[in-house]
Tab-separated table of N, CA and C in Angstrom:
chain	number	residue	atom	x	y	z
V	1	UNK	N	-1.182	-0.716	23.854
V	1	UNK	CA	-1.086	-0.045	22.567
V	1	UNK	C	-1.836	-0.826	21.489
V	2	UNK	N	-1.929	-2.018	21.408
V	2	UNK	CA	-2.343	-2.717	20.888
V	2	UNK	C	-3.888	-2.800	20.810
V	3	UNK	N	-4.425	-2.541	21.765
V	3	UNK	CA	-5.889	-2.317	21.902
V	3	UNK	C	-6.220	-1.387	21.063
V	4	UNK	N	-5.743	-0.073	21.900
V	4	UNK	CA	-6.043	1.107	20.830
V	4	UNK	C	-5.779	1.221	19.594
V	5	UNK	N	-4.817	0.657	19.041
V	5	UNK	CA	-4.704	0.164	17.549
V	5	UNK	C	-6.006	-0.221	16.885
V	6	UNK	N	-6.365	-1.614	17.619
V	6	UNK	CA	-7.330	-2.139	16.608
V	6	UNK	C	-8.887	-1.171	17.220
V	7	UNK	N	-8.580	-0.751	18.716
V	7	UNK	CA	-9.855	0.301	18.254
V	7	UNK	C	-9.884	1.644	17.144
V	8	UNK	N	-8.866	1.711	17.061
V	8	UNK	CA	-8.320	2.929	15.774
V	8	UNK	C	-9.146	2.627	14.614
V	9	UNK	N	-8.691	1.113	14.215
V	9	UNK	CA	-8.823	0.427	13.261
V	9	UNK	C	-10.389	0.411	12.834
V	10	UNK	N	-11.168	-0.336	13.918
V	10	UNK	CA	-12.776	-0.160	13.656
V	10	UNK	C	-13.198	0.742	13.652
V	11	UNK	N	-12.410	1.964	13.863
V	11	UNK	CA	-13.202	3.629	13.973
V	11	UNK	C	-12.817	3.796	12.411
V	12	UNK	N	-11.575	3.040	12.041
V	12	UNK	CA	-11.254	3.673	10.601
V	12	UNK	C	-11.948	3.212	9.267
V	13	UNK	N	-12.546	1.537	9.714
V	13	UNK	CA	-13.239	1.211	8.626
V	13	UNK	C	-14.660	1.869	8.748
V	14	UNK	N	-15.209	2.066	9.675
V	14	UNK	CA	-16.317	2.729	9.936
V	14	UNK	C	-16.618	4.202	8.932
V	15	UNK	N	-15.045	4.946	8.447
V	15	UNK	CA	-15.051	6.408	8.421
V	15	UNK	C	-15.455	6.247	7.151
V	16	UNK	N	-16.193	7.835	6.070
V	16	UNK	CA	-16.226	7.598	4.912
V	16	UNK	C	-15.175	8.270	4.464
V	17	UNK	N	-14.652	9.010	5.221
V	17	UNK	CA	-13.482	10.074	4.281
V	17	UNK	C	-12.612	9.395	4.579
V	18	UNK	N	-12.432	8.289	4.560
V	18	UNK	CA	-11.328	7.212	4.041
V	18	UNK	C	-11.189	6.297	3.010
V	19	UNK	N	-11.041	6.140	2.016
V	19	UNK	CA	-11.123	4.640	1.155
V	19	UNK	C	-10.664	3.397	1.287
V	20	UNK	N	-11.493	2.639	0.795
V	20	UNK	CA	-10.828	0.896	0.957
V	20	UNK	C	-9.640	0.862	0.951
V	21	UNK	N	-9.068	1.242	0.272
V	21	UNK	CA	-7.895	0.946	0.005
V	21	UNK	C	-6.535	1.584	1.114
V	22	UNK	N	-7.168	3.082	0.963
V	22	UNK	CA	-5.981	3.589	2.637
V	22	UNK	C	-6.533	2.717	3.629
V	23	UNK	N	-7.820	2.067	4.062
V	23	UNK	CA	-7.613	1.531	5.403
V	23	UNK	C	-7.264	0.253	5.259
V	24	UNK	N	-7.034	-0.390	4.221
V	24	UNK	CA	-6.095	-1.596	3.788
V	24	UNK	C	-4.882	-1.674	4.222
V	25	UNK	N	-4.570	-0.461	3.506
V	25	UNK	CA	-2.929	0.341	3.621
V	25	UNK	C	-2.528	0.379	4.929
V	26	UNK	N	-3.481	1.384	6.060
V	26	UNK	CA	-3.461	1.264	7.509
V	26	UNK	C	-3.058	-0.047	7.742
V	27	UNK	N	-4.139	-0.758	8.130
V	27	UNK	CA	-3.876	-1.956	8.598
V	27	UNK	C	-3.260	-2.415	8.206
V	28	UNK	N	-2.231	-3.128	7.115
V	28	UNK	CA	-1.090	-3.903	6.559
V	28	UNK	C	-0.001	-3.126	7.359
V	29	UNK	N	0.136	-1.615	7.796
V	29	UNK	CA	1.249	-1.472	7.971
V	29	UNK	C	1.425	-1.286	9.838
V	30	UNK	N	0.009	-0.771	10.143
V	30	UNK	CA	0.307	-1.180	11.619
V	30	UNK	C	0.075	-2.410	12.343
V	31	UNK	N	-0.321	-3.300	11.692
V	31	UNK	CA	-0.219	-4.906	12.163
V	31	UNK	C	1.120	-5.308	12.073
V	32	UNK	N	1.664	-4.873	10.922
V	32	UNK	CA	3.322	-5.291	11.015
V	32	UNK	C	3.900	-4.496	12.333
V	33	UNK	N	3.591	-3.570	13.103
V	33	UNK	CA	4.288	-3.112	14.065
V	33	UNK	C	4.161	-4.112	15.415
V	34	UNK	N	3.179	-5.160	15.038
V	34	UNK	CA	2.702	-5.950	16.007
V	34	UNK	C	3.540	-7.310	16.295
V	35	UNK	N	4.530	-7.385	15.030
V	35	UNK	CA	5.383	-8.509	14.995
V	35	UNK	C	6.692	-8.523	15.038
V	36	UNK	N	7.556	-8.540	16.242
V	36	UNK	CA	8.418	-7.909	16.403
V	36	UNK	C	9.114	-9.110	16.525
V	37	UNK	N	8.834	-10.303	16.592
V	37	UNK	CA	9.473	-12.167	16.529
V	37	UNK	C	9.566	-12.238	15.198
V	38	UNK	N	9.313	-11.540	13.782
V	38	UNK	CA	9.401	-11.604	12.525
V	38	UNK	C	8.643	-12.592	11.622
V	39	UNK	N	7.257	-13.121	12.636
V	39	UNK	CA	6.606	-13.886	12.136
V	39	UNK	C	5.536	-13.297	10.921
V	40	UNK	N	5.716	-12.189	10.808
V	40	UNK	CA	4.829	-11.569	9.822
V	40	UNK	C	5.226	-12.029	8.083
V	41	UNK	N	6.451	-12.841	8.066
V	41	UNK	CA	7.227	-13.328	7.169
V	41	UNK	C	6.298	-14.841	6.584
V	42	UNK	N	4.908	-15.045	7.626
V	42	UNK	CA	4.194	-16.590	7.609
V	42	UNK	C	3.070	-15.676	6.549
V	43	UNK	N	2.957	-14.466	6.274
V	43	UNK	CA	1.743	-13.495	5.803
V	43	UNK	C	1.650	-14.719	3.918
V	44	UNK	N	0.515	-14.441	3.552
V	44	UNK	CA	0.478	-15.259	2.303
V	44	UNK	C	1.357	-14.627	0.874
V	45	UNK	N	1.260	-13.085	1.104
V	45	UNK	CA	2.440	-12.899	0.469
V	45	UNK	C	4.134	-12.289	0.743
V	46	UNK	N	4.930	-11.847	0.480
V	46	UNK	CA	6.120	-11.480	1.485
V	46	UNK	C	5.887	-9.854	0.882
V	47	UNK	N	6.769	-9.568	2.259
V	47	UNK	CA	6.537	-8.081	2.288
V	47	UNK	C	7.505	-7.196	1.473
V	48	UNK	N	8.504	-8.200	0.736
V	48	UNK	CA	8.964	-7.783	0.006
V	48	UNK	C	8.266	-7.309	-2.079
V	49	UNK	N	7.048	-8.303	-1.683
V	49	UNK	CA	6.178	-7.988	-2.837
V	49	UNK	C	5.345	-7.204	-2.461
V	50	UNK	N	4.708	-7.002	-1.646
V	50	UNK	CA	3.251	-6.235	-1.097
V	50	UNK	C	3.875	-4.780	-0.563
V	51	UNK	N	4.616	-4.812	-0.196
V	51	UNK	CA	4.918	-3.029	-0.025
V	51	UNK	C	5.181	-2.247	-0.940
V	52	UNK	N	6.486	-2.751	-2.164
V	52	UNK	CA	6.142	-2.040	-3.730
V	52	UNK	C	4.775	-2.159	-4.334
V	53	UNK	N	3.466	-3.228	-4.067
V	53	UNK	CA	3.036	-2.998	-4.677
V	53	UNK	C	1.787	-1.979	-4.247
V	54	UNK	N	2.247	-1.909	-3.158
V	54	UNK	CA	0.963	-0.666	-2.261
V	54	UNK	C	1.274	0.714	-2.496
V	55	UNK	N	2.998	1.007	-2.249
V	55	UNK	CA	3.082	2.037	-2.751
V	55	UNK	C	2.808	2.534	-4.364
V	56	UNK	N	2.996	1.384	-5.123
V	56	UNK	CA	2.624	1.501	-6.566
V	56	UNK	C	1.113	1.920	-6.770
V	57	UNK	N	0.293	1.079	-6.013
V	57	UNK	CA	-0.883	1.854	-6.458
V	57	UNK	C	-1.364	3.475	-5.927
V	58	UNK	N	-0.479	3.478	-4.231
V	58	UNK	CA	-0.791	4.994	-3.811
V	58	UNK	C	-0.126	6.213	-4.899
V	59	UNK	N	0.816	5.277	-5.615
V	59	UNK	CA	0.786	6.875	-6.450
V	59	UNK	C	0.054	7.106	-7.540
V	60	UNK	N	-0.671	6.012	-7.631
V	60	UNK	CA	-1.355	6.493	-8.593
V	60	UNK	C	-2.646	7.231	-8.626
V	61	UNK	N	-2.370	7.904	-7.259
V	61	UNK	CA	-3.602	8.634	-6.999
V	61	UNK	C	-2.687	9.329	-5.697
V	62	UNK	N	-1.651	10.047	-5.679
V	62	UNK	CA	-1.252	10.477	-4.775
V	62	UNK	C	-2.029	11.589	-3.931
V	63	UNK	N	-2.242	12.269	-4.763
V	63	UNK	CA	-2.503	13.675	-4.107
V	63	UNK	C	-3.672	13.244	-3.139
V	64	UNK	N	-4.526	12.439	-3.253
V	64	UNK	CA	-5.818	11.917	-2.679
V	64	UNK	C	-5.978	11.513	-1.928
V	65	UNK	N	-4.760	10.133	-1.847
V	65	UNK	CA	-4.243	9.717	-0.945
V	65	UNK	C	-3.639	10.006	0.002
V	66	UNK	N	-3.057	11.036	-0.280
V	66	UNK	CA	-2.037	11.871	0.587
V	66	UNK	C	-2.824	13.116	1.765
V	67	UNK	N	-4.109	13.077	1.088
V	67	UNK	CA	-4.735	14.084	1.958
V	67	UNK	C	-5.321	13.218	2.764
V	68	UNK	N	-5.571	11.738	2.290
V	68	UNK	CA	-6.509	11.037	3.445
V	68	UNK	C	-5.707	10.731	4.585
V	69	UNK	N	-4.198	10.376	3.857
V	69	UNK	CA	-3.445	9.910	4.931
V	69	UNK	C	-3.249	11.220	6.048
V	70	UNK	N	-3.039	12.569	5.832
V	70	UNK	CA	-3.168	13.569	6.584
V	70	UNK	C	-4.664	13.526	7.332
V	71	UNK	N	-5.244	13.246	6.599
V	71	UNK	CA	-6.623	12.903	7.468
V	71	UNK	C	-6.504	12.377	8.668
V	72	UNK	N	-5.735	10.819	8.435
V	72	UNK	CA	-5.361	9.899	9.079
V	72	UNK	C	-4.602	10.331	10.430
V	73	UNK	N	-3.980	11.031	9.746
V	73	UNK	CA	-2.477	11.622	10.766
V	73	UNK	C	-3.600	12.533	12.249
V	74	UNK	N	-4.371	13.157	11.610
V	74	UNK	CA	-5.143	13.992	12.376
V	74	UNK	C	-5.836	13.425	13.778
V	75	UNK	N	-6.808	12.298	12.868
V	75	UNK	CA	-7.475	11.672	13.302
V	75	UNK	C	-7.442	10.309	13.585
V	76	UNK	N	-6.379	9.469	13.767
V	76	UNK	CA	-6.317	8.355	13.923
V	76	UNK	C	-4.432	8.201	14.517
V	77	UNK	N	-3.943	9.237	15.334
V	77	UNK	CA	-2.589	9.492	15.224
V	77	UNK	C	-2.083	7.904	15.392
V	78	UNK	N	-2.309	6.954	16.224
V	78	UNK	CA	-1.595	5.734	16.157
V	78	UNK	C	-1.580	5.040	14.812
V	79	UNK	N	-2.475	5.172	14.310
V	79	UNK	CA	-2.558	4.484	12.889
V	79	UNK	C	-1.741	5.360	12.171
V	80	UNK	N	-1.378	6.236	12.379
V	80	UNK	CA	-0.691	6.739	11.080
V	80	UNK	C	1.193	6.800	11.357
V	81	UNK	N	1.276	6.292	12.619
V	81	UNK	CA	2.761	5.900	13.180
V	81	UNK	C	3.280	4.430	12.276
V	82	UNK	N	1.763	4.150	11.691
V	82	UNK	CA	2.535	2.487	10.841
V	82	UNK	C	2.769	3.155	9.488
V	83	UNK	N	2.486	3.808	9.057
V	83	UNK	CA	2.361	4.452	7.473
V	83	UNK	C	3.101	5.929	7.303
V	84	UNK	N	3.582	6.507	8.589
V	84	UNK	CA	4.281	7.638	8.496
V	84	UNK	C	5.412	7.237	7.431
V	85	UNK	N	6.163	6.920	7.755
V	85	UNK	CA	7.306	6.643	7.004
V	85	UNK	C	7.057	6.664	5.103
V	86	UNK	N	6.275	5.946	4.924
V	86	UNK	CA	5.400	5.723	3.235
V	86	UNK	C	5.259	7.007	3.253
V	87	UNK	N	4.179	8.143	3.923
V	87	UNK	CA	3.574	9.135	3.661
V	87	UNK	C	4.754	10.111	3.362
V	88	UNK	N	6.163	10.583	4.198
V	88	UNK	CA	7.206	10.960	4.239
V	88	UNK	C	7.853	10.806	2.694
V	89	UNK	N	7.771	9.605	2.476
V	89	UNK	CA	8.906	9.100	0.939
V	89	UNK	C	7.884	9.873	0.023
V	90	UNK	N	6.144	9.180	0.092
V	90	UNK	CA	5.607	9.940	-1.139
V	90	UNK	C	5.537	11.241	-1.144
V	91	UNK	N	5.451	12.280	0.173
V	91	UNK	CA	5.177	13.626	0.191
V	91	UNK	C	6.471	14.351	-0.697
V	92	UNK	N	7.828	13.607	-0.136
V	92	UNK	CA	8.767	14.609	-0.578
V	92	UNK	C	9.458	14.624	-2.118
V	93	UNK	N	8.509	13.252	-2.708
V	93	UNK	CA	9.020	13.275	-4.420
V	93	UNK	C	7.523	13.762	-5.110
V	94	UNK	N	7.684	15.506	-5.461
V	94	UNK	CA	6.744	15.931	-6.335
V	94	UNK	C	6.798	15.087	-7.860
V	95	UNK	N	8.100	15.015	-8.203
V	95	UNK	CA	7.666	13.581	-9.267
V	95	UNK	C	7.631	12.433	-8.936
V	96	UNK	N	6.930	11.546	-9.076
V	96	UNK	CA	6.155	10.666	-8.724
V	96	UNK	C	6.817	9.508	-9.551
V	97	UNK	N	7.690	10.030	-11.014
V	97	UNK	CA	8.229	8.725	-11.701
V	97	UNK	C	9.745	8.273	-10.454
V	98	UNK	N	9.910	8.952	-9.848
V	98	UNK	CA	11.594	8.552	-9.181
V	98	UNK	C	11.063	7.223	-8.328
V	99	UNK	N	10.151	7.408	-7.330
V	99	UNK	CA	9.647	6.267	-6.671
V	99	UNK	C	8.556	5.255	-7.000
V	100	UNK	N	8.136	5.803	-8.528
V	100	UNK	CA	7.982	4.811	-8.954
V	100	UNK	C	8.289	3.555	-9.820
V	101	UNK	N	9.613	4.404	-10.412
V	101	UNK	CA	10.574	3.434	-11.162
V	101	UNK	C	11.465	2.481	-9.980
V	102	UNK	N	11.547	3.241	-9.017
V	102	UNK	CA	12.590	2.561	-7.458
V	102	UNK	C	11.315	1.384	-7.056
V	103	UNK	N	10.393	1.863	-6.975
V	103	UNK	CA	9.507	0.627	-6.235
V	103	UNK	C	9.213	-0.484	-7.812
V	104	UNK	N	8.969	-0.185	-8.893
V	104	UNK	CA	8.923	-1.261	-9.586
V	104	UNK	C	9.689	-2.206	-9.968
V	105	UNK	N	11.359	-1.282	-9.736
V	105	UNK	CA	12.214	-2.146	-10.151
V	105	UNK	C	12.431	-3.236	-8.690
V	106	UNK	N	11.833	-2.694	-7.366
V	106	UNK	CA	12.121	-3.767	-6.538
V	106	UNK	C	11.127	-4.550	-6.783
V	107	UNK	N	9.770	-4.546	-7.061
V	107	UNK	CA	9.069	-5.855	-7.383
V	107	UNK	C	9.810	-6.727	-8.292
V	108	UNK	N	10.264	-5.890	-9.671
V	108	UNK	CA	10.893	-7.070	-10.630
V	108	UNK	C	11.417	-7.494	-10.001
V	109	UNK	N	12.345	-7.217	-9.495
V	109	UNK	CA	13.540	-7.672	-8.380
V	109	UNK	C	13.164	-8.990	-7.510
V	110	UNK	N	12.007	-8.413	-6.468
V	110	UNK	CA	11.574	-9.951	-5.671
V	110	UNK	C	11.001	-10.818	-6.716
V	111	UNK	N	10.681	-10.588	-8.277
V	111	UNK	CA	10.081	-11.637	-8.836
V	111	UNK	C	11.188	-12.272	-9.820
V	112	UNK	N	12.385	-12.462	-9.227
V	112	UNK	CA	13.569	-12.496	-9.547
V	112	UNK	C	13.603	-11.801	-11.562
V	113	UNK	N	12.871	-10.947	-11.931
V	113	UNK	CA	13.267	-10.254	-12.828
V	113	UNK	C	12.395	-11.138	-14.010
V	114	UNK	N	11.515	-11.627	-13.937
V	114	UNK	CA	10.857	-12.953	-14.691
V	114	UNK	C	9.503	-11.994	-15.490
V	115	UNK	N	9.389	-10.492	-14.841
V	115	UNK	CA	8.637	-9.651	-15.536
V	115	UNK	C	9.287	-7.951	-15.590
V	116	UNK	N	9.538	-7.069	-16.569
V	116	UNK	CA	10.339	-5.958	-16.277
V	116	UNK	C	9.594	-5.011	-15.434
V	117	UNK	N	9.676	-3.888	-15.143
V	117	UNK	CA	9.271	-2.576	-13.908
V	117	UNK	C	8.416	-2.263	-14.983
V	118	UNK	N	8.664	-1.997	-16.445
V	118	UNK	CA	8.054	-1.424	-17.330
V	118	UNK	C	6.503	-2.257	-17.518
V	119	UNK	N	6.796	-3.409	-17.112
V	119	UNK	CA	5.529	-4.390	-17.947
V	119	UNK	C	4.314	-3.486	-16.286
V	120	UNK	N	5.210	-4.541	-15.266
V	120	UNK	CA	4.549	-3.641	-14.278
V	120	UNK	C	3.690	-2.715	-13.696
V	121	UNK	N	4.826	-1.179	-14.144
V	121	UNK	CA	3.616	-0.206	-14.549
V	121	UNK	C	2.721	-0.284	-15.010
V	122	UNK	N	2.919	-0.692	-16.264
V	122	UNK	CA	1.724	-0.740	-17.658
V	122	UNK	C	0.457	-1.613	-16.868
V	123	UNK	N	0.289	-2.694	-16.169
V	123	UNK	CA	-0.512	-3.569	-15.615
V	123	UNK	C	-0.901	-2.734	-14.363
V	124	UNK	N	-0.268	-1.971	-13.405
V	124	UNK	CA	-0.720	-1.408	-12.570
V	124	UNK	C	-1.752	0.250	-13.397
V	125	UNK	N	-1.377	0.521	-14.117
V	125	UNK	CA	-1.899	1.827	-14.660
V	125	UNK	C	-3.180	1.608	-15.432
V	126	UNK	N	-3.033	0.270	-15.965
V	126	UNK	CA	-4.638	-0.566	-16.261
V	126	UNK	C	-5.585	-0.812	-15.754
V	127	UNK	N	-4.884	-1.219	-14.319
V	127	UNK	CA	-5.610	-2.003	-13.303
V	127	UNK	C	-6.692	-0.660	-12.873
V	128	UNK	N	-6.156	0.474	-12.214
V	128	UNK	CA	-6.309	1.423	-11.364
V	128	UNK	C	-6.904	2.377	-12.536
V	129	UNK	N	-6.997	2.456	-14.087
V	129	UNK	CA	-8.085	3.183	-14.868
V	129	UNK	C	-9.213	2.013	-15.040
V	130	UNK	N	-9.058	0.763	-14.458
V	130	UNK	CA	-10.445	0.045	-14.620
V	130	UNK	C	-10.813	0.153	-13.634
V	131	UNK	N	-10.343	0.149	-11.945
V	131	UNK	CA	-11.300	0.149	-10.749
V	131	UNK	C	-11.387	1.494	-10.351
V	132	UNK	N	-12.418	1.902	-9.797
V	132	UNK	CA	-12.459	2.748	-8.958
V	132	UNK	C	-11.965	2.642	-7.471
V	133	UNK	N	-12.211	0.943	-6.803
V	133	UNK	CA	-11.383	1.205	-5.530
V	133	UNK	C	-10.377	0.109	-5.817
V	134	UNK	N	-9.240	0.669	-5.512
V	134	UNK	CA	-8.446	-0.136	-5.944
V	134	UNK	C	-7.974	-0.941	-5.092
V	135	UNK	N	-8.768	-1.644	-4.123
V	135	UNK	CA	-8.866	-2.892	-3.199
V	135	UNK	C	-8.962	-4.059	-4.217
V	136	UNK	N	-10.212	-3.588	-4.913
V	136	UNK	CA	-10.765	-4.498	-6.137
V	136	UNK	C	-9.697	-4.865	-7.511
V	137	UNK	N	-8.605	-3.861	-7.266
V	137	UNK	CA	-7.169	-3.891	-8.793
V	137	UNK	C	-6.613	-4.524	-8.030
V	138	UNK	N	-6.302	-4.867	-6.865
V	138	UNK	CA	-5.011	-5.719	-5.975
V	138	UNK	C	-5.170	-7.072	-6.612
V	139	UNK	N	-6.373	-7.516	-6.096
V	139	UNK	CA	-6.431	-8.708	-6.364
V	139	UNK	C	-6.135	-9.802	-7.698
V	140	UNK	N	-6.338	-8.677	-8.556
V	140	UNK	CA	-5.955	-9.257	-10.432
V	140	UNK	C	-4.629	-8.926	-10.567
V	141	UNK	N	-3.977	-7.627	-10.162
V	141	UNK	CA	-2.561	-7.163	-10.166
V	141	UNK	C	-1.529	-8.630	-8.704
V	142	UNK	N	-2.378	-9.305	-8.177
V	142	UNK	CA	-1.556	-10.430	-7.346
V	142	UNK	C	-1.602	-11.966	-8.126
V	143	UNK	N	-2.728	-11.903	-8.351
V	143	UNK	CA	-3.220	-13.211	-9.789
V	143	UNK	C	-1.973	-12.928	-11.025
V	144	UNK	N	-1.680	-12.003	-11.386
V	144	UNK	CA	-0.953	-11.801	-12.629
V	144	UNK	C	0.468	-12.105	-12.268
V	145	UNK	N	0.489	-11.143	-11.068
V	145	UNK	CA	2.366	-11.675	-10.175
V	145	UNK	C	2.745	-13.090	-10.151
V	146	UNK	N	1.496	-13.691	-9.632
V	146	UNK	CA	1.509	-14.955	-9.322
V	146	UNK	C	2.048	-15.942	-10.210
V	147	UNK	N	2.109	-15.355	-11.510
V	147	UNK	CA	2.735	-16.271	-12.673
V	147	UNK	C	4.059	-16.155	-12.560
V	148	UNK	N	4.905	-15.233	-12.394
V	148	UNK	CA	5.703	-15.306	-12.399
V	148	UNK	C	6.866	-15.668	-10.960
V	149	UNK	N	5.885	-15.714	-9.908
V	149	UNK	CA	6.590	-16.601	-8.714
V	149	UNK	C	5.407	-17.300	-8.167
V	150	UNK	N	6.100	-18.242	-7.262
V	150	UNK	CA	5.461	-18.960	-6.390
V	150	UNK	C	6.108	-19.242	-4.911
């Protein structure tokens, strides 16, 4: 299974009707299916920060996202067994503030509360009207976290 995964994977960075950022998304979430000893916990950040903050940026472009990930589903069915679950939560809230106030308040949360959900947003909604791929917003939106844990 594992093979075909990461051949999934090079078929997926290869694709154009995918963006940086969903095959980011891919891969972060079916590599975690790969660690079943819980060593994925050694990753540089914890997955308790990096999953609110992935879903935070997929909504900010849901609908888009949501068709690639159906893309995904189509055409890449193992890859989309790591991200089903995400695709499920975002498909079934047409408002988009319920899971996104739930996922910001768990970042404050892992950053033991040292920045509010509100500041959050506001920095993620910046980030993602300055980049176009928002591979390129992760990286300043993890620099900024970074102040407030270590």
């Amino acid at each position: 299974m594992k093979d075909l995964i990461t051949f999934e994977l090079q078929k997926l960075y290869d694709d154009s009707h995918v963006s940086p950022f969903i095959q980011e998304l891919c891969e972060y979430y079916t590599s975690g299916l790969d660690y079943e000893d819980g060593s994925y916990q050694d990753e540089i950040e914890p997955r308790k920060i990096v999953e609110p903050v992935y879903t935070l940026f997929l909504l900010q472009r849901r609908e888009i996202f949501l068709d690639e990930l159906s893309y995904i589903r189509k055409k890449y069915p193992h890859l989309f067994s790591g991200v089903e679950q995400l695709y499920e939560d975002i498909l079934i809230n047409m408002d988009i503030r319920i899971p996104e106030s739930k996922c910001a308040q768990k970042l404050a949360d892992a950053l033991d509360n040292k920045v509010s959900s509100s500041e959050i947003l506001e920095k993620i909604e910046n980030l993602c009207s300055r980049y176009e791929d928002f591979c390129e917003a992760l990286d300043p939106f993890y620099s900024w976290i970074h102040n407030f844990y270590s």
